[in-house]
Amino acid sequence: MSKMIIFMMLFLLLSSLATIDEGEGSYCMADCTGYKHKASLYIRTCCNSSNLGQTIRMREGRVKTIMVCPDVRPQACPPLNISDCKSLFENGNNASDVYTVNPDGGTPFEVYCDMETDGGGWTVFQRREDGSVDFYRNWTDYENGFGDLTGEFWLGLSKIHRLTKEGSNTLRVDLGDFEGNETYANYSTFNISDGSTEYILTVGGYSGTAGDSLAYHNGSRFSTRDNENDIWSGGNCAQAATGAWWYKSCYYANLNGRYFNTSIIISQGIRWWIWIPTTLQFSEIKTRRNN
């Protein structure tokens, strides 16, 4: 009888002690950004770079758990020097989605990649589609970016500069009106300067079906309602157009203007004047390296 009692006590003790290693069923699952916690009833901690190979002991109520963090690194991860969506596309990522890029070795950031349009590999930096995001914002917002990468957003002037400051780049603008018509404009030359010069636009080499509404803006500095860099003597273009853009005096394109849910002729709307004078339902601006 006493042997049976001892046996049962040992069985209960061993049943409450779980050792988890890097094999199948590990509570800490590795991915390309580190180690993520896999939900468990028994342990609520996670392996990270500071505790690889160490043993974690946890007690929850009457249950005691031991986990050994695997001292292994994720395998088959993409290279760390992914500079943009073209790099991702060339490495076999052909699904349009949100990815992390690092164009210049600085701080990585997330972008939306269009892997389908005209050969793929486009880094999208603006999208308007439903008016869910207010684009009448200040300089700081336009410099840093705002919105939702899977919906309406502006990536940020500082990031656009980092994406385009090296080499040669193409700009693509996709547009749609409220009648279901679509058009596009391609520019074989595109970059913007840094913040010290208010992100001067350099654009040229137009082709497409939308008409060249950006030629007028080439060489202009970016303006917002609180940082006027246009050359209009009659006032502030960003305030007059309720937007932010590379205004001159004032615009032929105003893709960050106020969103109207109908097609009307009004200076404050989303417009590409050379195509049609009325407000637009959709715009998406993207860039891709030429080399």
CSV table of C-alpha atoms in Angstrom, one decimal:
chain,number,residue,atom,x,y,z
A,1,MET,CA,0.0,0.0,0.0
A,2,SER,CA,2.8,2.4,0.9
A,3,LYS,CA,4.5,1.7,-2.4
A,4,MET,CA,1.3,2.5,-4.2
A,5,ILE,CA,1.0,5.9,-2.4
A,6,ILE,CA,4.6,6.8,-3.2
A,7,PHE,CA,4.1,5.9,-6.8
A,8,MET,CA,1.0,8.0,-7.1
A,9,MET,CA,2.7,11.0,-5.4
A,10,LEU,CA,5.6,10.8,-7.9
A,11,PHE,CA,3.2,10.5,-10.8
A,12,LEU,CA,1.4,13.7,-9.7
A,13,LEU,CA,4.6,15.6,-9.2
A,14,LEU,CA,5.9,14.6,-12.7
A,15,SER,CA,2.6,15.5,-14.3
A,16,SER,CA,2.8,19.1,-13.0
A,17,LEU,CA,6.4,19.5,-14.3
A,18,ALA,CA,6.7,20.3,-18.0
A,19,THR,CA,10.0,20.9,-19.8
A,20,ILE,CA,9.7,22.5,-23.2
A,21,ASP,CA,12.6,22.7,-25.6
A,22,GLU,CA,13.0,23.9,-29.2
A,23,GLY,CA,11.2,20.9,-30.7
A,24,GLU,CA,7.7,20.5,-31.9
A,25,GLY,CA,5.2,22.1,-29.5
A,26,SER,CA,7.6,24.7,-28.1
A,27,TYR,CA,5.7,27.5,-26.3
A,28,CYS,CA,8.2,30.0,-27.8
A,29,MET,CA,8.0,30.0,-31.5
A,30,ALA,CA,10.7,31.6,-33.6
A,31,ASP,CA,10.1,33.9,-36.5
A,32,CYS,CA,12.2,36.4,-38.5
A,33,THR,CA,11.8,39.2,-36.0
A,34,GLY,CA,12.6,37.1,-32.9
A,35,TYR,CA,10.8,34.8,-30.6
A,36,LYS,CA,7.0,35.0,-30.0
A,37,HIS,CA,5.0,33.5,-27.2
A,38,LYS,CA,2.6,30.7,-28.2
A,39,ALA,CA,-0.5,30.8,-26.0
A,40,SER,CA,-0.4,28.3,-23.1
A,41,LEU,CA,-2.5,27.6,-20.0
A,42,TYR,CA,0.6,27.1,-18.0
A,43,ILE,CA,3.2,29.7,-18.9
A,44,ARG,CA,2.9,33.3,-19.8
A,45,THR,CA,6.4,34.5,-20.7
A,46,CYS,CA,8.5,34.5,-23.8
A,47,CYS,CA,12.0,33.7,-25.0
A,48,ASN,CA,14.0,36.7,-26.2
A,49,SER,CA,17.6,37.6,-27.0
A,50,SER,CA,18.4,37.9,-23.3
A,51,ASN,CA,17.3,34.5,-22.1
A,52,LEU,CA,18.1,32.1,-25.0
A,53,GLY,CA,19.3,28.8,-23.5
A,54,GLN,CA,18.0,29.7,-20.0
A,55,THR,CA,15.5,27.9,-18.0
A,56,ILE,CA,12.3,29.7,-17.0
A,57,ARG,CA,10.3,28.5,-14.0
A,58,MET,CA,6.7,29.7,-13.5
A,59,ARG,CA,4.0,28.8,-11.0
A,60,GLU,CA,0.4,29.4,-11.7
A,61,GLY,CA,-1.9,28.3,-8.9
A,62,ARG,CA,-0.9,24.7,-8.1
A,63,VAL,CA,0.8,24.1,-11.4
A,64,LYS,CA,4.5,24.5,-11.8
A,65,THR,CA,6.1,24.7,-15.2
A,66,ILE,CA,9.6,24.7,-16.5
A,67,MET,CA,10.5,26.0,-20.0
A,68,VAL,CA,13.9,25.9,-21.6
A,69,CYS,CA,14.2,28.7,-24.1
A,70,PRO,CA,15.7,27.3,-27.3
A,71,ASP,CA,19.2,28.6,-28.0
A,72,VAL,CA,18.6,28.7,-31.8
A,73,ARG,CA,18.0,31.4,-34.3
A,74,PRO,CA,15.2,31.5,-37.0
A,75,GLN,CA,16.3,30.0,-40.3
A,76,ALA,CA,15.5,31.0,-43.9
A,77,CYS,CA,14.7,34.6,-43.0
A,78,PRO,CA,14.9,37.2,-45.7
A,79,PRO,CA,18.1,39.3,-45.9
A,80,LEU,CA,18.2,42.2,-43.4
A,81,ASN,CA,19.2,44.7,-46.1
A,82,ILE,CA,15.8,44.8,-47.8
A,83,SER,CA,15.8,48.4,-49.0
A,84,ASP,CA,12.4,48.7,-50.6
A,85,CYS,CA,9.5,46.7,-52.2
A,86,LYS,CA,11.6,46.0,-55.3
A,87,SER,CA,14.1,44.2,-53.2
A,88,LEU,CA,11.4,42.2,-51.6
A,89,PHE,CA,9.9,41.3,-55.0
A,90,GLU,CA,13.3,40.2,-56.3
A,91,ASN,CA,13.7,38.0,-53.2
A,92,GLY,CA,10.4,36.1,-54.1
A,93,ASN,CA,7.8,38.1,-52.1
A,94,ASN,CA,5.1,38.6,-54.7
A,95,ALA,CA,2.1,39.3,-52.5
A,96,SER,CA,0.9,42.9,-52.1
A,97,ASP,CA,1.1,43.5,-48.3
A,98,VAL,CA,2.7,45.5,-45.5
A,99,TYR,CA,6.5,44.8,-45.2
A,100,THR,CA,9.4,46.2,-43.3
A,101,VAL,CA,12.2,47.9,-45.3
A,102,ASN,CA,15.4,49.8,-44.6
A,103,PRO,CA,16.6,51.9,-47.5
A,104,ASP,CA,19.8,53.4,-46.0
A,105,GLY,CA,20.8,51.4,-42.9
A,106,GLY,CA,18.9,53.7,-40.6
A,107,THR,CA,15.8,52.8,-38.6
A,108,PRO,CA,13.6,50.3,-40.4
A,109,PHE,CA,9.9,51.2,-41.2
A,110,GLU,CA,6.8,49.6,-42.6
A,111,VAL,CA,5.5,50.2,-46.1
A,112,TYR,CA,2.8,48.9,-48.3
A,113,CYS,CA,4.1,47.1,-51.3
A,114,ASP,CA,2.2,46.8,-54.6
A,115,MET,CA,3.5,43.6,-56.1
A,116,GLU,CA,0.9,43.4,-59.0
A,117,THR,CA,0.8,46.7,-60.9
A,118,ASP,CA,3.1,47.0,-64.0
A,119,GLY,CA,5.7,44.4,-63.0
A,120,GLY,CA,5.3,44.8,-59.2
A,121,GLY,CA,7.9,46.0,-56.6
A,122,TRP,CA,6.2,49.4,-56.0
A,123,THR,CA,6.6,51.1,-52.6
A,124,VAL,CA,3.3,53.0,-52.1
A,125,PHE,CA,3.5,56.3,-50.2
A,126,GLN,CA,0.0,57.7,-50.6
A,127,ARG,CA,-3.5,56.3,-51.0
A,128,ARG,CA,-7.0,58.0,-51.0
A,129,GLU,CA,-10.1,55.9,-51.4
A,130,ASP,CA,-12.9,56.7,-49.0
A,131,GLY,CA,-12.3,59.9,-47.0
A,132,SER,CA,-11.7,57.9,-43.8
A,133,VAL,CA,-8.5,59.8,-43.0
A,134,ASP,CA,-8.2,63.6,-42.6
A,135,PHE,CA,-5.4,64.9,-44.9
A,136,TYR,CA,-5.6,68.5,-43.9
A,137,ARG,CA,-2.7,68.3,-41.4
A,138,ASN,CA,0.3,70.1,-40.2
A,139,TRP,CA,4.0,69.9,-41.3
A,140,THR,CA,5.0,67.4,-38.6
A,141,ASP,CA,2.3,64.9,-39.6
A,142,TYR,CA,3.3,65.1,-43.3
A,143,GLU,CA,7.0,64.8,-42.4
A,144,ASN,CA,6.4,61.7,-40.2
A,145,GLY,CA,3.4,60.1,-41.9
A,146,PHE,CA,-0.1,59.2,-40.8
A,147,GLY,CA,-3.0,56.9,-41.6
A,148,ASP,CA,-3.4,53.1,-42.1
A,149,LEU,CA,-1.0,51.4,-44.6
A,150,THR,CA,-3.9,49.1,-45.7
A,151,GLY,CA,-6.3,51.9,-46.2
A,152,GLU,CA,-5.8,55.7,-46.5
A,153,PHE,CA,-2.4,57.0,-45.6
A,154,TRP,CA,0.6,59.2,-46.3
A,155,LEU,CA,3.9,57.5,-45.6
A,156,GLY,CA,5.9,60.6,-44.6
A,157,LEU,CA,8.2,63.0,-46.4
A,158,SER,CA,11.3,61.8,-44.4
A,159,LYS,CA,10.7,58.2,-45.5
A,160,ILE,CA,10.0,59.1,-49.1
A,161,HIS,CA,13.3,61.0,-49.1
A,162,ARG,CA,15.1,57.9,-47.7
A,163,LEU,CA,13.5,55.7,-50.4
A,164,THR,CA,14.5,58.0,-53.3
A,165,LYS,CA,17.7,59.7,-52.3
A,166,GLU,CA,20.0,57.1,-53.9
A,167,GLY,CA,20.0,56.1,-57.6
A,168,SER,CA,17.2,56.5,-60.1
A,169,ASN,CA,13.5,56.0,-59.4
A,170,THR,CA,10.2,55.9,-61.2
A,171,LEU,CA,7.1,57.5,-59.9
A,172,ARG,CA,3.6,56.1,-60.7
A,173,VAL,CA,0.3,57.8,-60.0
A,174,ASP,CA,-2.9,55.7,-60.3
A,175,LEU,CA,-6.2,57.6,-60.3
A,176,GLY,CA,-9.9,56.9,-60.5
A,177,ASP,CA,-13.1,59.0,-60.8
A,178,PHE,CA,-16.6,58.5,-59.5
A,179,GLU,CA,-17.7,57.1,-62.8
A,180,GLY,CA,-15.4,54.1,-62.7
A,181,ASN,CA,-12.8,55.5,-65.1
A,182,GLU,CA,-9.2,54.8,-64.3
A,183,THR,CA,-5.9,56.4,-65.5
A,184,TYR,CA,-2.3,56.6,-64.6
A,185,ALA,CA,0.9,58.7,-65.0
A,186,ASN,CA,4.4,57.4,-65.0
A,187,TYR,CA,7.6,59.5,-64.4
A,188,SER,CA,11.0,58.0,-65.1
A,189,THR,CA,12.7,60.5,-62.9
A,190,PHE,CA,11.6,61.1,-59.3
A,191,ASN,CA,13.1,62.0,-55.9
A,192,ILE,CA,12.6,64.5,-53.1
A,193,SER,CA,15.3,66.3,-51.1
A,194,ASP,CA,15.6,66.2,-47.4
A,195,GLY,CA,13.9,68.3,-44.7
A,196,SER,CA,16.5,71.1,-44.7
A,197,THR,CA,15.3,72.2,-48.1
A,198,GLU,CA,11.6,71.4,-47.4
A,199,TYR,CA,11.6,68.2,-49.5
A,200,ILE,CA,12.0,69.7,-53.0
A,201,LEU,CA,10.3,67.6,-55.7
A,202,THR,CA,12.3,66.5,-58.7
A,203,VAL,CA,10.1,64.8,-61.3
A,204,GLY,CA,10.2,64.3,-65.1
A,205,GLY,CA,10.0,61.9,-68.0
A,206,TYR,CA,6.2,61.6,-68.2
A,207,SER,CA,4.3,58.8,-69.9
A,208,GLY,CA,0.8,57.5,-69.4
A,209,THR,CA,-2.9,58.3,-69.9
A,210,ALA,CA,-3.6,60.9,-67.2
A,211,GLY,CA,-1.8,63.8,-68.6
A,212,ASP,CA,1.3,65.5,-67.1
A,213,SER,CA,0.0,67.4,-64.1
A,214,LEU,CA,3.3,67.3,-62.2
A,215,ALA,CA,5.5,69.1,-64.6
A,216,TYR,CA,4.2,72.4,-63.1
A,217,HIS,CA,5.3,71.3,-59.6
A,218,ASN,CA,8.8,70.2,-60.5
A,219,GLY,CA,11.3,72.0,-58.4
A,220,SER,CA,8.8,73.1,-55.8
A,221,ARG,CA,9.1,72.8,-52.0
A,222,PHE,CA,6.5,71.0,-50.0
A,223,SER,CA,3.9,73.1,-48.2
A,224,THR,CA,1.4,72.5,-45.4
A,225,ARG,CA,-1.1,74.8,-43.8
A,226,ASP,CA,1.4,75.8,-41.1
A,227,ASN,CA,4.6,75.8,-43.2
A,228,GLU,CA,4.1,77.8,-46.4
A,229,ASN,CA,6.7,77.3,-49.1
A,230,ASP,CA,4.7,78.2,-52.2
A,231,ILE,CA,5.3,81.3,-54.4
A,232,TRP,CA,1.7,82.5,-54.5
A,233,SER,CA,1.6,86.2,-53.6
A,234,GLY,CA,-2.2,86.0,-52.9
A,235,GLY,CA,-2.1,83.8,-49.9
A,236,ASN,CA,-1.3,80.3,-48.6
A,237,CYS,CA,-1.9,77.5,-51.2
A,238,ALA,CA,-2.2,74.7,-48.6
A,239,GLN,CA,-4.9,76.6,-46.8
A,240,ALA,CA,-6.7,77.6,-50.0
A,241,ALA,CA,-6.7,74.1,-51.3
A,242,THR,CA,-7.2,72.4,-47.9
A,243,GLY,CA,-4.4,70.1,-48.5
A,244,ALA,CA,-0.6,69.7,-48.5
A,245,TRP,CA,1.5,69.4,-51.7
A,246,TRP,CA,4.4,70.7,-53.7
A,247,TYR,CA,2.4,73.9,-54.5
A,248,LYS,CA,3.7,76.6,-56.7
A,249,SER,CA,1.1,79.2,-57.4
A,250,CYS,CA,-1.0,77.0,-56.7
A,251,TYR,CA,-1.5,73.6,-58.5
A,252,TYR,CA,-2.3,71.3,-61.4
A,253,ALA,CA,-2.4,68.3,-59.0
A,254,ASN,CA,-3.8,68.3,-55.5
A,255,LEU,CA,-3.9,64.7,-54.4
A,256,ASN,CA,-3.8,65.5,-50.7
A,257,GLY,CA,-6.8,67.8,-50.9
A,258,ARG,CA,-10.1,67.5,-49.1
A,259,TYR,CA,-12.1,64.3,-49.9
A,260,PHE,CA,-15.5,64.8,-51.4
A,261,ASN,CA,-17.8,61.8,-51.8
A,262,THR,CA,-19.0,63.1,-55.2
A,263,SER,CA,-17.6,64.5,-58.4
A,264,ILE,CA,-17.7,68.3,-58.3
A,265,ILE,CA,-15.5,71.2,-59.5
A,266,ILE,CA,-14.0,72.8,-56.4
A,267,SER,CA,-10.4,73.9,-55.7
A,268,GLN,CA,-10.2,72.1,-52.3
A,269,GLY,CA,-10.7,68.6,-53.7
A,270,ILE,CA,-8.5,65.7,-54.8
A,271,ARG,CA,-7.7,66.8,-58.3
A,272,TRP,CA,-5.5,66.0,-61.3
A,273,TRP,CA,-6.4,68.9,-63.5
A,274,ILE,CA,-4.9,67.8,-66.8
A,275,TRP,CA,-7.1,64.6,-66.8
A,276,ILE,CA,-10.4,66.0,-65.5
A,277,PRO,CA,-11.3,69.2,-63.6
A,278,THR,CA,-13.6,67.4,-61.1
A,279,THR,CA,-12.8,65.8,-57.8
A,280,LEU,CA,-11.4,62.2,-57.8
A,281,GLN,CA,-12.6,59.1,-55.9
A,282,PHE,CA,-9.2,57.3,-55.8
A,283,SER,CA,-5.5,58.1,-55.9
A,284,GLU,CA,-2.4,56.0,-55.2
A,285,ILE,CA,1.2,57.2,-55.5
A,286,LYS,CA,4.1,54.8,-55.5
A,287,THR,CA,7.8,54.6,-56.4
A,288,ARG,CA,10.2,52.0,-57.6
A,289,ARG,CA,13.9,51.9,-58.2
A,290,ASN,CA,15.1,51.9,-61.8
A,291,ASN,CA,18.2,49.8,-61.1
